Coordinates of C-alpha atoms in Angstrom, one line a residue:
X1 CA 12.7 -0.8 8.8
X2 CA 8.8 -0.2 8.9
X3 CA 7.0 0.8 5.9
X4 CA 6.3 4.3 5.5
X5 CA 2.9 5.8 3.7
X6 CA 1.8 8.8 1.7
X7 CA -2.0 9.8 0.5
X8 CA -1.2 11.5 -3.3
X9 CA -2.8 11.8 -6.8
X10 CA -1.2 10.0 -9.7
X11 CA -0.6 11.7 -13.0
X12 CA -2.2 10.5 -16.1
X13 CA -0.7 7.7 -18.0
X14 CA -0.8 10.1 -20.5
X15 CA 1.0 12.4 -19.4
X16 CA 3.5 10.7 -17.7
X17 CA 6.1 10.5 -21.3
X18 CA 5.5 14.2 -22.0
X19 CA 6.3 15.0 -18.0
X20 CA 9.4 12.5 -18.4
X21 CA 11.0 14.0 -21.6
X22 CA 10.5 17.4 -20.1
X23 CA 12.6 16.2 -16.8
X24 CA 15.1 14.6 -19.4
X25 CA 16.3 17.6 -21.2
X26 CA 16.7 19.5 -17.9
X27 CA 19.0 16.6 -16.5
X28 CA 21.0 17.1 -19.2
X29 CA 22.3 20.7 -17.7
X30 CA 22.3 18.8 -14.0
X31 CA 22.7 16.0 -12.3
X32 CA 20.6 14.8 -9.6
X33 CA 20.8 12.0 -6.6
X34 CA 17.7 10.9 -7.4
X35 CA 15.7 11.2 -10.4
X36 CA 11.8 9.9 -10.6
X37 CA 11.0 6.8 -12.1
X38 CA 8.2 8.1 -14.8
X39 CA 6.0 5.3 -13.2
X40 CA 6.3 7.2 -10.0
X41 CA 5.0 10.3 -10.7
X42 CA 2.5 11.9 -7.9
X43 CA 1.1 14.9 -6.7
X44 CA 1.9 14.3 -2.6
X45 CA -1.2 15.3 -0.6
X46 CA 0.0 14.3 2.7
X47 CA 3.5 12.5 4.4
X48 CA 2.4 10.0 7.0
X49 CA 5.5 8.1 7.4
X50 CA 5.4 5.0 9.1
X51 CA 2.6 3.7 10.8
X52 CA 1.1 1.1 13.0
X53 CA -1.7 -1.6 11.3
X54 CA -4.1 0.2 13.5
X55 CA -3.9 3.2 12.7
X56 CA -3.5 2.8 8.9
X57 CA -6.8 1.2 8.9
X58 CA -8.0 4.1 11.2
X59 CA -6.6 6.0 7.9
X60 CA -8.2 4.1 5.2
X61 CA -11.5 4.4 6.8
X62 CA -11.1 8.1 7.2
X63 CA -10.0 8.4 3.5
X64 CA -12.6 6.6 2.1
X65 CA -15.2 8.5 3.9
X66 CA -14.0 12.3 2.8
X67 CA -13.2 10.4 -0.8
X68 CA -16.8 9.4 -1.3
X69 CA -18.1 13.2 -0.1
X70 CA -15.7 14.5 -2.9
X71 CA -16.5 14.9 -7.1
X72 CA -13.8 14.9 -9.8
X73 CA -11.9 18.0 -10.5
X74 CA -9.2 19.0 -13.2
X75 CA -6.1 19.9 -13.0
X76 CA -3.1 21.2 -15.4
X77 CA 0.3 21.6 -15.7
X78 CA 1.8 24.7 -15.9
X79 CA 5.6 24.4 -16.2
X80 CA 9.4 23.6 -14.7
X81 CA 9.9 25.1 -11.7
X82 CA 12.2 24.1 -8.6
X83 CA 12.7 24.7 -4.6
X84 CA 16.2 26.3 -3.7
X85 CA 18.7 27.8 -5.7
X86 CA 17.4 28.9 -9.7
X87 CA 20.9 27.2 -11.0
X88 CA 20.9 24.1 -9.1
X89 CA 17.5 23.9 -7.4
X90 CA 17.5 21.1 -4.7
X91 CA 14.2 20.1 -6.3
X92 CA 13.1 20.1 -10.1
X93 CA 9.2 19.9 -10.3
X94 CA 6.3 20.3 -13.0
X95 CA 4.1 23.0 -11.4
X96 CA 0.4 22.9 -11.5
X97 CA -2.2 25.7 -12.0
X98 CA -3.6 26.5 -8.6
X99 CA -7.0 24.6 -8.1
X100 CA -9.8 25.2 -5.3
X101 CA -10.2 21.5 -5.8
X102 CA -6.6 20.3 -5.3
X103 CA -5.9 22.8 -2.2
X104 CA -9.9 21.7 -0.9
X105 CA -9.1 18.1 -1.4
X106 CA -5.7 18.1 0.4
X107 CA -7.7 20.4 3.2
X108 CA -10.4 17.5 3.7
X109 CA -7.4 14.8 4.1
X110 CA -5.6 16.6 6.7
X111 CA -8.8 17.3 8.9
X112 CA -9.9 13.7 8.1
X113 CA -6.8 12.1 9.3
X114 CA -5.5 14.5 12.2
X115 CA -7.2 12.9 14.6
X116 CA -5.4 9.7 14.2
X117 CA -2.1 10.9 15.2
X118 CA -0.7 11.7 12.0
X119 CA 2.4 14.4 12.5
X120 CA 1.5 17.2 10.1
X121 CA 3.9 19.2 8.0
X122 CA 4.1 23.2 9.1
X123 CA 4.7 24.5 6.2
X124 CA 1.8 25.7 3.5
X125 CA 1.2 23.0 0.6
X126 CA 3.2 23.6 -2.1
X127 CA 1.6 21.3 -5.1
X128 CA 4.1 19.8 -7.2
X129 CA 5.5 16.7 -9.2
X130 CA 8.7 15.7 -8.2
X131 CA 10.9 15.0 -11.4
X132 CA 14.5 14.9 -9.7
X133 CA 15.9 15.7 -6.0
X134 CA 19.0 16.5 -4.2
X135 CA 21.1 18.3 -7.1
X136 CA 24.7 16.9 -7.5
X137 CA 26.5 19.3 -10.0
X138 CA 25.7 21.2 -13.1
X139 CA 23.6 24.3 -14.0
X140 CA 20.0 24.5 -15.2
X141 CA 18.8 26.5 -17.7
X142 CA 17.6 30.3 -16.0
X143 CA 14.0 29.7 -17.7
X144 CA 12.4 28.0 -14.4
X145 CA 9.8 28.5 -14.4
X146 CA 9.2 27.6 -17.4
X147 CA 6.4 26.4 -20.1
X148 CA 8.7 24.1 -21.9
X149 CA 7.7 21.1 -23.5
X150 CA 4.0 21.5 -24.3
X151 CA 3.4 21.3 -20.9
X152 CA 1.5 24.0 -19.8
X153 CA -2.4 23.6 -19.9
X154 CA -1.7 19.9 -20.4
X155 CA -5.0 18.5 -18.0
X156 CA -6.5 15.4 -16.2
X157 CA -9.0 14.4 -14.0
X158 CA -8.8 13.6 -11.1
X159 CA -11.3 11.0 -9.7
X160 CA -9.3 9.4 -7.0
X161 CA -6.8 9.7 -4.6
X162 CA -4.4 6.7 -3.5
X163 CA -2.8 5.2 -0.6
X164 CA 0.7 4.8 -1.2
X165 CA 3.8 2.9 0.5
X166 CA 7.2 3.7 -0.3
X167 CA 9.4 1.0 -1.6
X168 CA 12.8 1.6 -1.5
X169 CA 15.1 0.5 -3.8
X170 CA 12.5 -1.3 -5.7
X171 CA 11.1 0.4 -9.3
X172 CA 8.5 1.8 -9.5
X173 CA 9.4 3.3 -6.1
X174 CA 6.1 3.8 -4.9
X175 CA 3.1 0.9 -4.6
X176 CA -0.4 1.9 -4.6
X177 CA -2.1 0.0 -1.6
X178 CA -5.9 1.3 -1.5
X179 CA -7.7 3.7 -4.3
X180 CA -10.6 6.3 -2.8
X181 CA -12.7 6.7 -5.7
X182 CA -14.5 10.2 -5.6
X183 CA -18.4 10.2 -5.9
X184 CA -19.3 10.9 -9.5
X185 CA -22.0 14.1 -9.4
X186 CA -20.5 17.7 -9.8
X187 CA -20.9 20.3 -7.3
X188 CA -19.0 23.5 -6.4
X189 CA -16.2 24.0 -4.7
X190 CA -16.1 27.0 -1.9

């Protein structure tokens, strides 16, 4: 089986046991295939699957170039929410507050790296961190979503995104391979 990539945003160390108590008293109410390792937590910016050496160097070098064109940003979390179904959504997520620097950011990748062959998702970005996926049984609370937990307005910044390759059956899940440090001056985002 080849190894298969992702370019994301970690959460905060310090958020990552207020984010995993959260998830925990909502799996309570339901039962999930597969919940997230706490260590695993991410904010996705872009699926690349597997690729060939060449062309994840071709996407390291791209990265790296839009990375260093790019200044921190905040973010914060705003709640629970889920995809599918409000009882038993397929996926149970913390939302985040919508960002020009998040949506920007993820806009930059995609043009960066399109290029290279990289098979693009249709669908509009939907921001997220995934906390459990692929429901089994049981009911969640009808409060999604939700500002449970002291979550919302909880912030970080962001000053780098990562290269990650997934790593089934191992915990944490997900091994960060490159970081793409952000340049460090402020300017605005259009």
């Amino acid at each position: 089986m080849s190894n298969h990539y992702f370019l994301g945003i970690p959460v905060a160390d310090a958020l990552r046991e207020t984010l995993n108590q959260a998830a925990r008293s909502y799996l309570t109410a339901a039962d999930y295939k597969r919940k997230t390792d706490a260590r695993d937590y991410h904010i996705t910016l872009l699926f690349l699957g597997a690729l060939a050496s060449e062309q994840r160097t071709a996407i390291v070098q791209a990265v790296h170039q839009t990375s260093t064109n790019w200044t921190p940003f905040t973010l914060a979390l705003s709640g629970i929410d889920g995809f599918g179904d409000r009882r038993h959504p397929r996926v149970l997520f913390a939302s985040l507050k919508e960002t020009r620097g998040l949506t920007g950011l993820q806009a930059a990748i995609v043009q960066a790296v399109a290029p290279l062959g990289v098979r693009l998702e249709n669908r509009p970005y939907h921001p997220h961190i995934t906390l459990a996926k692929r429901w089994v049984s049981g009911d969640l609370p009808m409060q999604l979503p939700a500002v449970h937990h002291g979550l919302a307005g909880k912030q970080w910044t962001v000053s780098a995104v990562s290269l990650f390759q997934v790593c089934p059956g191992n915990l944490p899940n997900y091994q960060q391979i490159c970081l793409f440090p952000f340049q460090s001056e402020k300017r605005e985002y259009s």
